[in-house]
Amino acid sequence: MGAFETEHMMIPQEKNGVVYLQFPHLARFPAVRHGVFTRRGGCSDPPFDSLNVGRGTGDAEDRVRRNRARIAECIGGTEPVYIRQVHGTGVVSLFRKEGVQNPDLKNLTGDALVTDIPGRNLAIQVADCQAVLLYGADRKVVADVHSGWRGSIHNILGETVREMARRFDCAPAHIHAGIGPSLGPCCAEFIHYQREIPSRFWGYKDDRDHFDFWAISRDQLREAGVPAENILNSGLCTRCRTDLFFSYRGEAATGRFAAVIGLR
Ligand SMILES: [Zn+2]
């Protein structure tokens, strides 16, 4: 509990009908641009209504492209980089430093993106999984992490913080983290948890087989050295709030919403 439980503290923003939310601690940094986009303000029809950014969901390609363009307009800078997410622990870094061979932006696979390049926006797409936004304030480095339950049990958050420290020289004590809208303990029921989730996580389970993945992320970030007071949780459950977000568990056929972060 305490400072971590900051429900409904996200700052709502709206531009041209597109509604997105900002974490107050990240919004305080002039160098950072970010937004967790709701499903509102896009052009897709049900069940992808309306700001769907997910390809391979069944939505029309041109709608997804237009939705992504609307998000780019809100965020500013270049069109966000999307990555083919595979529920693994691959961290892809994009370096500002000259002489470093960065991967082809059109063909990225992994579940976390890190960069120190101004104007290079990063996007993660989700519908129940967590998107976690990170900012290393001492080195001006941003990261965007896809942490579903598989990513959580393999600690992709810890991997990403270590990558920021090792390759970008970020001190974890200066990293700020925002845990986006995702499946909350109210709805994260895992009836097959005994074969799906390692026993070291069973302490995060209540007596109805619901897991608190928000608490798991908080603890993984803290173990990686991120101070508790730098970690904010949106406290918004996607399945409870399908008016605002896409939820795979809540809707099955649905879209993906975007969490974007970049540097000015
Ligand atoms: Zn819920």
GROMACS .gro file of C-alpha atoms and ligand atoms in nm:
model
  265
    1MET     CA    1   0.000   0.000   0.000
    2GLY     CA    2   0.125   0.352   0.076
    3ALA     CA    3   0.260   0.568  -0.202
    4PHE     CA    4   0.228   0.290  -0.458
    5GLU     CA    5  -0.151   0.273  -0.443
    6THR     CA    6  -0.225   0.592  -0.630
    7GLU     CA    7  -0.544   0.502  -0.803
    8HIS     CA    8  -0.696   0.749  -1.051
    9MET     CA    9  -0.402   0.982  -1.027
   10MET     CA   10  -0.321   0.984  -1.396
   11ILE     CA   11  -0.360   1.312  -1.579
   12PRO     CA   12  -0.616   1.298  -1.861
   13GLN     CA   13  -0.528   1.473  -2.187
   14GLU     CA   14  -0.720   1.516  -2.509
   15LYS     CA   15  -0.619   1.628  -2.855
   16ASN     CA   16  -0.842   1.616  -3.165
   17GLY     CA   17  -1.072   1.371  -2.984
   18VAL     CA   18  -0.787   1.137  -2.892
   19VAL     CA   19  -0.785   1.074  -2.516
   20TYR     CA   20  -0.467   0.975  -2.336
   21LEU     CA   21  -0.336   0.964  -1.981
   22GLN     CA   22  -0.008   1.082  -1.834
   23PHE     CA   23   0.180   0.981  -1.522
   24PRO     CA   24   0.228   1.290  -1.304
   25HIS     CA   25   0.591   1.210  -1.218
   26LEU     CA   26   0.689   1.163  -1.583
   27ALA     CA   27   0.491   1.472  -1.689
   28ARG     CA   28   0.714   1.679  -1.463
   29PHE     CA   29   1.022   1.614  -1.680
   30PRO     CA   30   1.044   1.863  -1.969
   31ALA     CA   31   1.268   1.622  -2.164
   32VAL     CA   32   1.004   1.347  -2.169
   33ARG     CA   33   0.696   1.316  -2.386
   34HIS     CA   34   0.463   1.029  -2.307
   35GLY     CA   35   0.107   0.906  -2.310
   36VAL     CA   36  -0.099   0.599  -2.239
   37PHE     CA   37  -0.360   0.613  -2.511
   38THR     CA   38  -0.713   0.503  -2.440
   39ARG     CA   39  -0.932   0.340  -2.705
   40ARG     CA   40  -1.105   0.674  -2.770
   41GLY     CA   41  -1.056   0.898  -3.070
   42GLY     CA   42  -0.967   0.646  -3.341
   43CYS     CA   43  -1.133   0.540  -3.667
   44SER     CA   44  -1.177   0.162  -3.625
   45ASP     CA   45  -1.517  -0.007  -3.611
   46PRO     CA   46  -1.628  -0.255  -3.340
   47PRO     CA   47  -1.485  -0.466  -3.192
   48PHE     CA   48  -1.173  -0.254  -3.255
   49ASP     CA   49  -1.341   0.072  -3.163
   50SER     CA   50  -1.177   0.286  -3.198
   51LEU     CA   51  -0.809   0.373  -3.147
   52ASN     CA   52  -0.670   0.028  -3.224
   53VAL     CA   53  -0.296   0.015  -3.302
   54GLY     CA   54  -0.267  -0.365  -3.321
   55ARG     CA   55  -0.197  -0.536  -3.652
   56GLY     CA   56  -0.299  -0.900  -3.669
   57THR     CA   57  -0.608  -0.836  -3.459
   58GLY     CA   58  -0.840  -0.862  -3.761
   59ASP     CA   59  -0.877  -0.487  -3.801
   60ALA     CA   60  -0.824  -0.322  -4.139
   61GLU     CA   61  -0.464  -0.226  -4.207
   62ASP     CA   62  -0.547   0.128  -4.325
   63ARG     CA   63  -0.743   0.195  -4.004
   64VAL     CA   64  -0.450   0.086  -3.791
   65ARG     CA   65  -0.220   0.309  -3.993
   66ARG     CA   66  -0.450   0.608  -3.949
   67ASN     CA   67  -0.486   0.541  -3.576
   68ARG     CA   68  -0.110   0.525  -3.536
   69ALA     CA   69  -0.079   0.855  -3.723
   70ARG     CA   70  -0.328   1.018  -3.484
   71ILE     CA   71  -0.117   0.904  -3.190
   72ALA     CA   72   0.196   1.043  -3.354
   73GLU     CA   73   0.022   1.382  -3.390
   74CYS     CA   74  -0.058   1.389  -3.019
   75ILE     CA   75   0.289   1.290  -2.905
   76GLY     CA   76   0.497   1.500  -3.143
   77GLY     CA   77   0.835   1.402  -3.284
   78THR     CA   78   0.869   1.108  -3.519
   79GLU     CA   79   0.609   0.833  -3.561
   80PRO     CA   80   0.655   0.591  -3.269
   81VAL     CA   81   0.856   0.275  -3.323
   82TYR     CA   82   0.646  -0.039  -3.275
   83ILE     CA   83   0.801  -0.377  -3.207
   84ARG     CA   84   0.681  -0.732  -3.277
   85GLN     CA   85   0.608  -0.845  -2.921
   86VAL     CA   86   0.663  -1.211  -2.842
   87HIS     CA   87   0.615  -1.244  -2.462
   88GLY     CA   88   0.988  -1.294  -2.414
   89THR     CA   89   1.265  -1.097  -2.244
   90GLY     CA   90   1.436  -0.944  -2.548
   91VAL     CA   91   1.541  -0.581  -2.495
   92VAL     CA   92   1.612  -0.375  -2.808
   93SER     CA   93   1.828  -0.065  -2.766
   94LEU     CA   94   1.856   0.226  -3.006
   95PHE     CA   95   2.167   0.438  -2.946
   96ARG     CA   96   2.228   0.802  -3.018
   97LYS     CA   97   2.605   0.750  -3.017
   98GLU     CA   98   2.765   0.759  -3.361
   99GLY     CA   99   2.932   0.448  -3.492
  100VAL     CA  100   2.680   0.215  -3.328
  101GLN     CA  101   2.484  -0.005  -3.568
  102ASN     CA  102   2.119   0.024  -3.466
  103PRO     CA  103   1.871  -0.242  -3.584
  104ASP     CA  104   1.627  -0.179  -3.868
  105LEU     CA  105   1.332   0.006  -3.713
  106LYS     CA  106   1.082  -0.159  -3.947
  107ASN     CA  107   1.164  -0.510  -3.835
  108LEU     CA  108   1.210  -0.520  -3.458
  109THR     CA  109   1.125  -0.819  -3.241
  110GLY     CA  110   1.132  -0.816  -2.862
  111ASP     CA  111   0.941  -0.696  -2.560
  112ALA     CA  112   1.124  -0.384  -2.448
  113LEU     CA  113   1.264  -0.081  -2.626
  114VAL     CA  114   1.528   0.157  -2.486
  115THR     CA  115   1.668   0.474  -2.639
  116ASP     CA  116   1.855   0.796  -2.571
  117ILE     CA  117   1.777   0.945  -2.913
  118PRO     CA  118   1.579   1.272  -2.893
  119GLY     CA  119   1.259   1.259  -3.101
  120ARG     CA  120   1.261   0.878  -3.128
  121ASN     CA  121   0.931   0.769  -2.971
  122LEU     CA  122   0.878   0.413  -2.849
  123ALA     CA  123   0.545   0.227  -2.847
  124ILE     CA  124   0.416  -0.084  -2.673
  125GLN     CA  125   0.070  -0.221  -2.755
  126VAL     CA  126  -0.141  -0.408  -2.503
  127ALA     CA  127  -0.489  -0.530  -2.407
  128ASP     CA  128  -0.451  -0.654  -2.042
  129CYS     CA  129  -0.072  -0.694  -2.038
  130GLN     CA  130   0.126  -0.420  -1.867
  131ALA     CA  131   0.303  -0.150  -2.059
  132VAL     CA  132   0.562  -0.002  -1.823
  133LEU     CA  133   0.723   0.331  -1.906
  134LEU     CA  134   1.071   0.405  -1.767
  135TYR     CA  135   1.280   0.721  -1.758
  136GLY     CA  136   1.643   0.733  -1.650
  137ALA     CA  137   1.659   1.096  -1.545
  138ASP     CA  138   2.035   1.113  -1.489
  139ARG     CA  139   2.122   1.005  -1.845
  140LYS     CA  140   1.800   1.105  -2.022
  141VAL     CA  141   1.711   0.755  -2.139
  142VAL     CA  142   1.359   0.623  -2.197
  143ALA     CA  143   1.227   0.269  -2.213
  144ASP     CA  144   0.894   0.106  -2.291
  145VAL     CA  145   0.832  -0.247  -2.166
  146HIS     CA  146   0.571  -0.511  -2.251
  147SER     CA  147   0.519  -0.719  -1.940
  148GLY     CA  148   0.242  -0.971  -1.964
  149TRP     CA  149   0.227  -1.258  -1.719
  150ARG     CA  150   0.495  -1.445  -1.912
  151GLY     CA  151   0.716  -1.137  -1.916
  152SER     CA  152   0.651  -1.090  -1.547
  153ILE     CA  153   0.757  -1.438  -1.448
  154HIS     CA  154   1.075  -1.396  -1.654
  155ASN     CA  155   1.134  -1.049  -1.507
  156ILE     CA  156   1.161  -0.842  -1.823
  157LEU     CA  157   1.141  -0.531  -1.605
  158GLY     CA  158   1.460  -0.626  -1.424
  159GLU     CA  159   1.625  -0.708  -1.759
  160THR     CA  160   1.535  -0.365  -1.895
  161VAL     CA  161   1.665  -0.176  -1.589
  162ARG     CA  162   1.990  -0.374  -1.612
  163GLU     CA  163   2.019  -0.289  -1.984
  164MET     CA  164   1.969   0.081  -1.903
  165ALA     CA  165   2.241   0.061  -1.638
  166ARG     CA  166   2.488  -0.148  -1.838
  167ARG     CA  167   2.466   0.009  -2.182
  168PHE     CA  168   2.338   0.362  -2.109
  169ASP     CA  169   2.504   0.419  -1.770
  170CYS     CA  170   2.173   0.495  -1.595
  171ALA     CA  171   2.172   0.474  -1.216
  172PRO     CA  172   1.862   0.272  -1.114
  173ALA     CA  173   1.817   0.517  -0.822
  174HIS     CA  174   1.731   0.783  -1.082
  175ILE     CA  175   1.488   0.572  -1.284
  176HIS     CA  176   1.119   0.663  -1.271
  177ALA     CA  177   0.857   0.403  -1.365
  178GLY     CA  178   0.489   0.411  -1.456
  179ILE     CA  179   0.284   0.090  -1.466
  180GLY     CA  180   0.008   0.131  -1.722
  181PRO     CA  181  -0.355   0.018  -1.720
  182SER     CA  182  -0.360  -0.362  -1.726
  183LEU     CA  183  -0.528  -0.664  -1.570
  184GLY     CA  184  -0.566  -0.586  -1.200
  185PRO     CA  185  -0.580  -0.824  -0.903
  186CYS     CA  186  -0.960  -0.791  -0.929
  187CYS     CA  187  -0.954  -0.978  -1.261
  188ALA     CA  188  -0.622  -1.166  -1.297
  189GLU     CA  189  -0.758  -1.511  -1.223
  190PHE     CA  190  -0.523  -1.800  -1.309
  191ILE     CA  191  -0.706  -2.125  -1.254
  192HIS     CA  192  -0.410  -2.321  -1.399
  193TYR     CA  193  -0.154  -2.128  -1.196
  194GLN     CA  194   0.006  -2.445  -1.060
  195ARG     CA  195   0.142  -2.530  -1.403
  196GLU     CA  196   0.163  -2.177  -1.548
  197ILE     CA  197   0.316  -1.969  -1.270
  198PRO     CA  198   0.628  -2.068  -1.070
  199SER     CA  199   0.571  -2.123  -0.701
  200ARG     CA  200   0.794  -1.830  -0.603
  201PHE     CA  201   0.508  -1.603  -0.719
  202TRP     CA  202   0.230  -1.779  -0.532
  203GLY     CA  203   0.263  -1.530  -0.246
  204TYR     CA  204   0.107  -1.274  -0.481
  205LYS     CA  205  -0.209  -1.485  -0.510
  206ASP     CA  206  -0.525  -1.445  -0.305
  207ASP     CA  207  -0.753  -1.732  -0.204
  208ARG     CA  208  -0.956  -1.696  -0.526
  209ASP     CA  209  -0.649  -1.766  -0.747
  210HIS     CA  210  -0.622  -1.402  -0.847
  211PHE     CA  211  -0.265  -1.269  -0.884
  212ASP     CA  212  -0.144  -0.917  -0.817
  213PHE     CA  213   0.088  -0.854  -1.111
  214TRP     CA  214   0.104  -0.486  -1.023
  215ALA     CA  215   0.274  -0.580  -0.697
  216ILE     CA  216   0.504  -0.823  -0.880
  217SER     CA  217   0.618  -0.541  -1.111
  218ARG     CA  218   0.668  -0.302  -0.821
  219ASP     CA  219   0.884  -0.558  -0.641
  220GLN     CA  220   1.085  -0.643  -0.953
  221LEU     CA  221   1.157  -0.275  -1.012
  222ARG     CA  222   1.260  -0.229  -0.649
  223GLU     CA  223   1.485  -0.535  -0.661
  224ALA     CA  224   1.649  -0.382  -0.970
  225GLY     CA  225   1.723  -0.069  -0.767
  226VAL     CA  226   1.438   0.164  -0.861
  227PRO     CA  227   1.325   0.354  -0.548
  228ALA     CA  228   0.969   0.281  -0.434
  229GLU     CA  229   0.878   0.649  -0.445
  230ASN     CA  230   0.972   0.660  -0.816
  231ILE     CA  231   0.721   0.387  -0.906
  232LEU     CA  232   0.364   0.483  -0.990
  233ASN     CA  233   0.085   0.242  -1.075
  234SER     CA  234  -0.209   0.368  -1.279
  235GLY     CA  235  -0.433   0.143  -1.069
  236LEU     CA  236  -0.661   0.107  -1.371
  237CYS     CA  237  -0.778  -0.244  -1.459
  238THR     CA  238  -0.837  -0.294  -1.830
  239ARG     CA  239  -1.100  -0.560  -1.784
  240CYS     CA  240  -1.298  -0.342  -1.544
  241ARG     CA  241  -1.262  -0.038  -1.771
  242THR     CA  242  -1.344  -0.154  -2.123
  243ASP     CA  243  -1.504   0.188  -2.169
  244LEU     CA  244  -1.147   0.325  -2.176
  245PHE     CA  245  -0.924   0.036  -2.277
  246PHE     CA  246  -0.915  -0.280  -2.483
  247SER     CA  247  -0.925  -0.598  -2.278
  248TYR     CA  248  -0.847  -0.939  -2.423
  249ARG     CA  249  -0.997  -1.117  -2.124
  250GLY     CA  250  -1.300  -0.895  -2.121
  251GLU     CA  251  -1.375  -0.895  -2.491
  252ALA     CA  252  -1.169  -1.166  -2.670
  253ALA     CA  253  -1.203  -1.005  -3.015
  254THR     CA  254  -1.063  -0.661  -2.948
  255GLY     CA  255  -0.792  -0.411  -3.035
  256ARG     CA  256  -0.468  -0.301  -2.871
  257PHE     CA  257  -0.403   0.034  -2.709
  258ALA     CA  258  -0.068   0.210  -2.713
  259ALA     CA  259   0.167   0.335  -2.444
  260VAL     CA  260   0.425   0.573  -2.588
  261ILE     CA  261   0.735   0.743  -2.447
  262GLY     CA  262   1.012   0.946  -2.606
  263LEU     CA  263   1.257   1.230  -2.557
  264ARG     CA  264   1.215   1.581  -2.688
  265ZN      ZN  265  -1.056  -0.571  -1.283
   0.00000   0.00000   0.00000
